[in-house]
Coordinates of C-alpha atoms in Angstrom, one line a residue:
X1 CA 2.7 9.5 15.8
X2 CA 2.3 13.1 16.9
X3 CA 0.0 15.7 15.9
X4 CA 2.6 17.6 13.8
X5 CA 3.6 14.3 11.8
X6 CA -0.1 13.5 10.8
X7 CA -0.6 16.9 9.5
X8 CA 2.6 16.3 7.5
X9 CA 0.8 13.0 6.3
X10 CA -2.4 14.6 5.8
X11 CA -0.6 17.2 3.5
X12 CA 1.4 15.1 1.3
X13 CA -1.1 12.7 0.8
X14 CA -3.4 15.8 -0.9
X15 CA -0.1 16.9 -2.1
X16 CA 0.6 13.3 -4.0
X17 CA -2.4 13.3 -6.0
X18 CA -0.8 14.3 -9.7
X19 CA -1.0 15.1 -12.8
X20 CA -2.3 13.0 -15.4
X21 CA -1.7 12.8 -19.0
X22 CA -4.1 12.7 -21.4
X23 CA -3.5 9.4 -23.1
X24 CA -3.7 7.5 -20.4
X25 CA -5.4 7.3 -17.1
X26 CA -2.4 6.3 -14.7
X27 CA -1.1 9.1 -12.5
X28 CA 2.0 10.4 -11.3
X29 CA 2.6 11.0 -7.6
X30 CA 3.9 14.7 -7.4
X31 CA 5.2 17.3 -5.0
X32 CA 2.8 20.0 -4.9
X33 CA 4.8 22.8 -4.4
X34 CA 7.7 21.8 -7.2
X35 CA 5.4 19.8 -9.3
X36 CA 8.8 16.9 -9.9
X37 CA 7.2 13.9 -10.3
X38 CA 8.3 10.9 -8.2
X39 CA 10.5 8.3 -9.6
X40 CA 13.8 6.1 -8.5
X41 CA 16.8 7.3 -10.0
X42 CA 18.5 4.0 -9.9
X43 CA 17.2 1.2 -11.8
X44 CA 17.4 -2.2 -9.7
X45 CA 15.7 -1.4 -6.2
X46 CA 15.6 -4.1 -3.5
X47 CA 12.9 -4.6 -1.6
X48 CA 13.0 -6.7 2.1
X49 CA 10.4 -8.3 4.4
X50 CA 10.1 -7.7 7.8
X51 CA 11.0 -11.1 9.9
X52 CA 8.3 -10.1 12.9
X53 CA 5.4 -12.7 13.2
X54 CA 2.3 -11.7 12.0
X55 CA -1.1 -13.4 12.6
X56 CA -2.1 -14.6 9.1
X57 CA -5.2 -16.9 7.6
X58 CA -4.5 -20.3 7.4
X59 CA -3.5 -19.8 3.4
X60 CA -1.3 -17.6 4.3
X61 CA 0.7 -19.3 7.1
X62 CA 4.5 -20.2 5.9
X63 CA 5.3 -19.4 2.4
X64 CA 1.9 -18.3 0.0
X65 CA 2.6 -14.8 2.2
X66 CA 5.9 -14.2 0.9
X67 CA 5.0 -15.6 -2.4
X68 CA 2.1 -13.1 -2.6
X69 CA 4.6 -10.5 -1.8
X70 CA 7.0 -11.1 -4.3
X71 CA 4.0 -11.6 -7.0
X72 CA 2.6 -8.2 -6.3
X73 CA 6.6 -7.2 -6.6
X74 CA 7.2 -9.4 -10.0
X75 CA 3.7 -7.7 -11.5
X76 CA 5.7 -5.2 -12.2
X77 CA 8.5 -6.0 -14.1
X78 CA 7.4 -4.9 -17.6
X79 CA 9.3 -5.4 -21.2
X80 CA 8.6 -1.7 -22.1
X81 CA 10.2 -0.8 -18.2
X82 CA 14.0 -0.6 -16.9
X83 CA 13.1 -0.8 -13.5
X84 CA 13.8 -4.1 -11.6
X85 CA 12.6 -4.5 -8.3
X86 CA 14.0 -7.3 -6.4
X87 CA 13.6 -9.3 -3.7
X88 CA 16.5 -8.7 -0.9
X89 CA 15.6 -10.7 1.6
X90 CA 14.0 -10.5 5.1
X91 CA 15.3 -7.8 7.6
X92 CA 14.8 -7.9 11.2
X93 CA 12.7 -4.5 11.4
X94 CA 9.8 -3.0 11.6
X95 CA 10.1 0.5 11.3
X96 CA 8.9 2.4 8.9
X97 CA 9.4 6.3 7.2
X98 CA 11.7 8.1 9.0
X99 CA 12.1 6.3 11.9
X100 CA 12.9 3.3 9.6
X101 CA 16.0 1.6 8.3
X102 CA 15.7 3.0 4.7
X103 CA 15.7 -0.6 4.0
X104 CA 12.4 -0.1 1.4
X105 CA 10.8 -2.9 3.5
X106 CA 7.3 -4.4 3.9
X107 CA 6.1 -5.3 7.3
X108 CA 2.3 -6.6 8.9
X109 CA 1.4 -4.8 11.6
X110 CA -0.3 -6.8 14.1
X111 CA -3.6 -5.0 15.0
X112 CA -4.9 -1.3 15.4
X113 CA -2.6 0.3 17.7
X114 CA -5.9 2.1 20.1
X115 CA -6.3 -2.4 20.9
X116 CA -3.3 -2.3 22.6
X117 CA -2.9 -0.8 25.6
X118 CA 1.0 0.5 25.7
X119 CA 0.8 1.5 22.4
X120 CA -2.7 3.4 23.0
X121 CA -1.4 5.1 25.8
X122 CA 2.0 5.8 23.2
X123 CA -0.3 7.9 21.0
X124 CA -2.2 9.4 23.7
X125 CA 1.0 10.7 24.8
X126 CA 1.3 12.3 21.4
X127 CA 4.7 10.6 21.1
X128 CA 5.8 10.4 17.1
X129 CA 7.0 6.2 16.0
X130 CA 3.8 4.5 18.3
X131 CA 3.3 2.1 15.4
X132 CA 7.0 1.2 14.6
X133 CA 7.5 1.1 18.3
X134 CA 4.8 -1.6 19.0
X135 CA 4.2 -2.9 15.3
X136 CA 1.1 -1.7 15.2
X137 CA -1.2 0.5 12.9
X138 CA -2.1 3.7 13.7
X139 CA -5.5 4.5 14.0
X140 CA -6.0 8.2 15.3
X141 CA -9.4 8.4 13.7
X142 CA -12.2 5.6 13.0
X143 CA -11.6 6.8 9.4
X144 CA -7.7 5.5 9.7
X145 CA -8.9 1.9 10.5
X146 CA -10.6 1.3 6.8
X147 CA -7.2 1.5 5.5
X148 CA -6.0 -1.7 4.6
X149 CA -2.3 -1.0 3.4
X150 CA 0.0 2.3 3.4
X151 CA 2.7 3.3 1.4
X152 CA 5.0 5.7 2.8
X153 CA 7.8 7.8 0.1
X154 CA 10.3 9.5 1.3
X155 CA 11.9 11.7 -1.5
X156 CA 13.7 14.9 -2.4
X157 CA 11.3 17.4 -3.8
X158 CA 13.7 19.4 -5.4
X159 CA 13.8 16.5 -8.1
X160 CA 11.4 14.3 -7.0
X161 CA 14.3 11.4 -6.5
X162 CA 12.8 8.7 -4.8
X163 CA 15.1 7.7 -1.2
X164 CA 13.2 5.4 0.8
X165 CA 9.6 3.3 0.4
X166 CA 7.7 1.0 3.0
X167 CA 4.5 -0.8 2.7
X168 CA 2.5 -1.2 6.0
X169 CA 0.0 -4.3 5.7
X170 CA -2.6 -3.2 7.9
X171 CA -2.9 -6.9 9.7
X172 CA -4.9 -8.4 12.4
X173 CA -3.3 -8.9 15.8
X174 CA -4.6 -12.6 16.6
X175 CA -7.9 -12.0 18.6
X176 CA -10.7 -14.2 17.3
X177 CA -14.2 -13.0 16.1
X178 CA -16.5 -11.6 13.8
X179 CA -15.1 -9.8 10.5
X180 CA -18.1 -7.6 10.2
X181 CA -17.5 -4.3 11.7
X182 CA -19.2 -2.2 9.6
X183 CA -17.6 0.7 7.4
X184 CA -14.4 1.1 9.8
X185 CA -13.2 -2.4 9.5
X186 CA -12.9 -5.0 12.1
X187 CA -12.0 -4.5 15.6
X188 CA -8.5 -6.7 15.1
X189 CA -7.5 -5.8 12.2
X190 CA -7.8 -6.7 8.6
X191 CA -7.9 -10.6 7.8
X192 CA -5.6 -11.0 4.8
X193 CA -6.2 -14.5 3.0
X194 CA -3.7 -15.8 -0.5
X195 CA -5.6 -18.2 -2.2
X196 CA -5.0 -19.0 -5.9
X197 CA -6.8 -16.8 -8.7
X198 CA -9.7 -19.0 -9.7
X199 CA -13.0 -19.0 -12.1
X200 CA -15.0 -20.2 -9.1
X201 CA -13.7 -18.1 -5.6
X202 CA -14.3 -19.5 -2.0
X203 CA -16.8 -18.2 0.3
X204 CA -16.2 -15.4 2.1
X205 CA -15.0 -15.3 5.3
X206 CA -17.0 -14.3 8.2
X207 CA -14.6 -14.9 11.3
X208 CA -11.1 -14.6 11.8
X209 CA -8.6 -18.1 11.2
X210 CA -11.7 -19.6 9.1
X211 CA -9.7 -21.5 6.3
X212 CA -10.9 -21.8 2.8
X213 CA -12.4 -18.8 2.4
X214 CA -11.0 -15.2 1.1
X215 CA -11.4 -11.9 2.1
X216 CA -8.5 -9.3 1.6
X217 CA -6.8 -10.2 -0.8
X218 CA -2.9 -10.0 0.2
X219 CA -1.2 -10.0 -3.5
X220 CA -4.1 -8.2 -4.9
X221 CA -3.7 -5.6 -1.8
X222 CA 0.6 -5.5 -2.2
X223 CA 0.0 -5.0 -5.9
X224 CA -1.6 -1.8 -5.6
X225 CA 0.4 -0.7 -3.2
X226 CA 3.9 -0.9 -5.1
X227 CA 2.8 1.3 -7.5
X228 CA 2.7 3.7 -4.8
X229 CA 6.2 2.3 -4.1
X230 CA 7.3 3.2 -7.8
X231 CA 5.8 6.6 -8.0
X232 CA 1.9 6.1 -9.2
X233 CA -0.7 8.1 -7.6
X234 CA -4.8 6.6 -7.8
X235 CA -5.9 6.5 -11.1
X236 CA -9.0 8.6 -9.3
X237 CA -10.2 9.2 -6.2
X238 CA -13.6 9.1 -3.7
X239 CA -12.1 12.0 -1.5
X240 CA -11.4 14.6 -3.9
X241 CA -10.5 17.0 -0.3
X242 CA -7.6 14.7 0.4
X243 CA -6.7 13.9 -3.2
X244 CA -7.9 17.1 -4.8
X245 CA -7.4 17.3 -8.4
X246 CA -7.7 13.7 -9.5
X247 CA -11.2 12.7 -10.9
X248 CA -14.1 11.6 -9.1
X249 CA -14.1 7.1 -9.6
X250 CA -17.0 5.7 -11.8
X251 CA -16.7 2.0 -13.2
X252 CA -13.9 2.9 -16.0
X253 CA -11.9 3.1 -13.4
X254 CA -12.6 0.2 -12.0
X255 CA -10.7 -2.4 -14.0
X256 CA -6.7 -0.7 -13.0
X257 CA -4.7 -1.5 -10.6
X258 CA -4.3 1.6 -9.0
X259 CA -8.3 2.3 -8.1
X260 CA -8.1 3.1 -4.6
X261 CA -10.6 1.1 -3.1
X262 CA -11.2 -3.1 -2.9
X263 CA -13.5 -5.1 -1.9
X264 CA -13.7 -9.1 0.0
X265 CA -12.9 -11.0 -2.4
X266 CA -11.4 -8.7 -5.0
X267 CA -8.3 -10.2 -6.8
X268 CA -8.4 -8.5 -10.1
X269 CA -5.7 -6.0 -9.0
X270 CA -3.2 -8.9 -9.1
X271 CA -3.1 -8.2 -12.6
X272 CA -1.7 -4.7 -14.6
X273 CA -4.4 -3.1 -16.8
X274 CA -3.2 -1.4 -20.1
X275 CA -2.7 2.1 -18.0
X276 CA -1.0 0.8 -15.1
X277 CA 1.6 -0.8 -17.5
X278 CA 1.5 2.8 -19.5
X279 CA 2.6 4.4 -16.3
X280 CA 5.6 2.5 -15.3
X281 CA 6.7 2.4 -18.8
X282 CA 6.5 6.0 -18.6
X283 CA 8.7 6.6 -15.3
X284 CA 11.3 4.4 -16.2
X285 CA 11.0 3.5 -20.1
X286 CA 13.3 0.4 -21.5
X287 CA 15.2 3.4 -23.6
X288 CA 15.8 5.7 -20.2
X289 CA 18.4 3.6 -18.9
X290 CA 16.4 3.3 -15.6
X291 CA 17.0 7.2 -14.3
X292 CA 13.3 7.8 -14.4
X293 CA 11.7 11.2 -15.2
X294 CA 12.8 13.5 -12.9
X295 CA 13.0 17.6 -13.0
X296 CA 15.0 20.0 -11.5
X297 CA 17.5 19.7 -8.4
X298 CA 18.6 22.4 -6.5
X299 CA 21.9 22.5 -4.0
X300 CA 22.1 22.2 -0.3
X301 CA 20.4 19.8 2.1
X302 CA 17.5 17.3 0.6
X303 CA 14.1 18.1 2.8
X304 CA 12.6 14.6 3.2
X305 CA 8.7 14.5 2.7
X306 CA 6.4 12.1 3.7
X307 CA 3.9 10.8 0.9
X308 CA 1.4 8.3 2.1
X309 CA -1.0 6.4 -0.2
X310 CA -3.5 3.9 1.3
X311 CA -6.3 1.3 -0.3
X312 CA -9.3 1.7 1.4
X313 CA -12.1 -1.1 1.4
X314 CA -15.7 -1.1 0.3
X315 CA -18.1 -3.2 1.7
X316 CA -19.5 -5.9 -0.1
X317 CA -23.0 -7.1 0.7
X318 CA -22.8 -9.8 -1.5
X319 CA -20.6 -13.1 -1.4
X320 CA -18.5 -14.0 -4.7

């Protein structure tokens, strides 16, 4: 990706932190300069998976992947909420944003793009698409590689309309080793595990490919990230310059869906808290007849923007 299209990124990322109201905590994703709120205007959106291989955990190989996709999807799905998002099928693609296929998709990327060579010497170039061109995932700084999933909006500001969302899985690329690699993640990637929800949680993992163990949670991970895909900001943030506005996190936050960090072992964003379900209920209420709550509209071309929303980890020194 070039220069000029991360400082697009960098922008609408501050520019997606919203406005919240005061009966609940969720928040609505927002363009700053109009202020429209983001929302689909259609009320059955598909969703598709990317077919490219991805190295996954041994509880993720075959179908628990997919599965925990289309939980995190089916989460949801709300009696208060018209919207229905459903599953379309898998796509052979791996683009994503405007590069991509507009085909709302979810794909693994295989590895930081800096541990592979072509695509290292893509960005280096400064050429714009390096990670759809060699599945990979960005990593322009060391602070890019503690994100562990991305959500990318494309939508018309003038209304805030909603025209095309992908989820990047921030995956590992295969390599074997050690998973501690301090605040900046591991060196291949993130090691996404789907294990069941349980009172008593495997170990967790301290290698890549060790089976029964968890670390990133994928559903829990996926579920926080399609309510970026639906038009929720973070319910608060721990980097008020690039989400200014939105309030600093303490432990209320804690228990919703849409606190922007996670942890190994953290599975309890699997499952809507009272505001998360507030918020969808509020974009596209059962009575709206799915058209959400957009503003405004103006004539002549849509200018496509770029809103990206990420879940960042924090370190846990203890094992659960």
């Amino acid at each position: 990706m070039s220069g000029a299209s991360r400082a697009i990124r960098a922008a609408c990322l501050a520019a997606a932190a919203a406005i919240a109201t005061p009966a609940a905590a969720y928040v609505r994703s927002t363009d700053k300069g109009t202020g429209n709120a983001l929302f689909w205007p259609k009320p059955v959106v598909p969703f598709h998976v990317s077919t490219a291989a991805a190295a996954q955990s041994p509880s993720c190989k075959g179908d628990p992947a997919l599965d925990a996709v289309r939980a995190a999807f089916a989460a949801w799905r709300q009696g208060c909420s018209s919207l229905d998002l459903v599953f379309g099928g898998r796509v052979d693609e791996v683009a994503t944003g405007v590069d991509g296929g507009h085909d709302d998709l979810v794909v693994f990327r295989q590895g930081f793009c800096t541990a592979n060579a072509a695509a290292a010497a893509c960005m280096a170039s400064g050429a714009a698409g390096c990670g759809n061109t060699f599945n990979c995932f960005e990593d322009h700084t060391p602070l890019d590689r503690s994100i562990v999933a991305l959500t990318s909006v494309l939508y018309d500001p003038a209304s805030g309309r909603i025209i095309n969302a992908d989820i990047e899985v921030n995956g590992w690329n295969g390599a074997s080793g050690s998973l501690a690699g301090g605040q900046q993640g591991p060196a291949n990637g993130w090691y996404f595990t789907c294990v069941p929800s349980a009172p008593i949680r495997p170990v967790t993992c301290g290698t890549y490919d060790q089976p029964d163990c968890i670390y990133i949670d994928l559903q829990n991970t996926l579920t926080h990230e399609v309510g970026h895909f639906l038009g929720l900001a973070h319910t608060c943030t721990v980097d008020p310059g690039r989400e200014p506005g939105l309030p600093l996190c303490d432990p209320s936050f804690a228990q919703t869906t849409m606190y922007p960090v996670t942890t190994p072992g953290d599975t309890e964003k699997r499952t809507l808290s009272a505001d998360d379900i507030a918020g969808v209920c509020a974009i596209y209420p059962a009575s709206g007849g799915g058209c959400g709550c957009g503003s405004g509209g103006a004539a002549g071309a849509i200018a496509l923007l770029l809103a990206a929303l990420a879940l960042r980890p924090r370190r846990r020194a203890t094992r659960r």
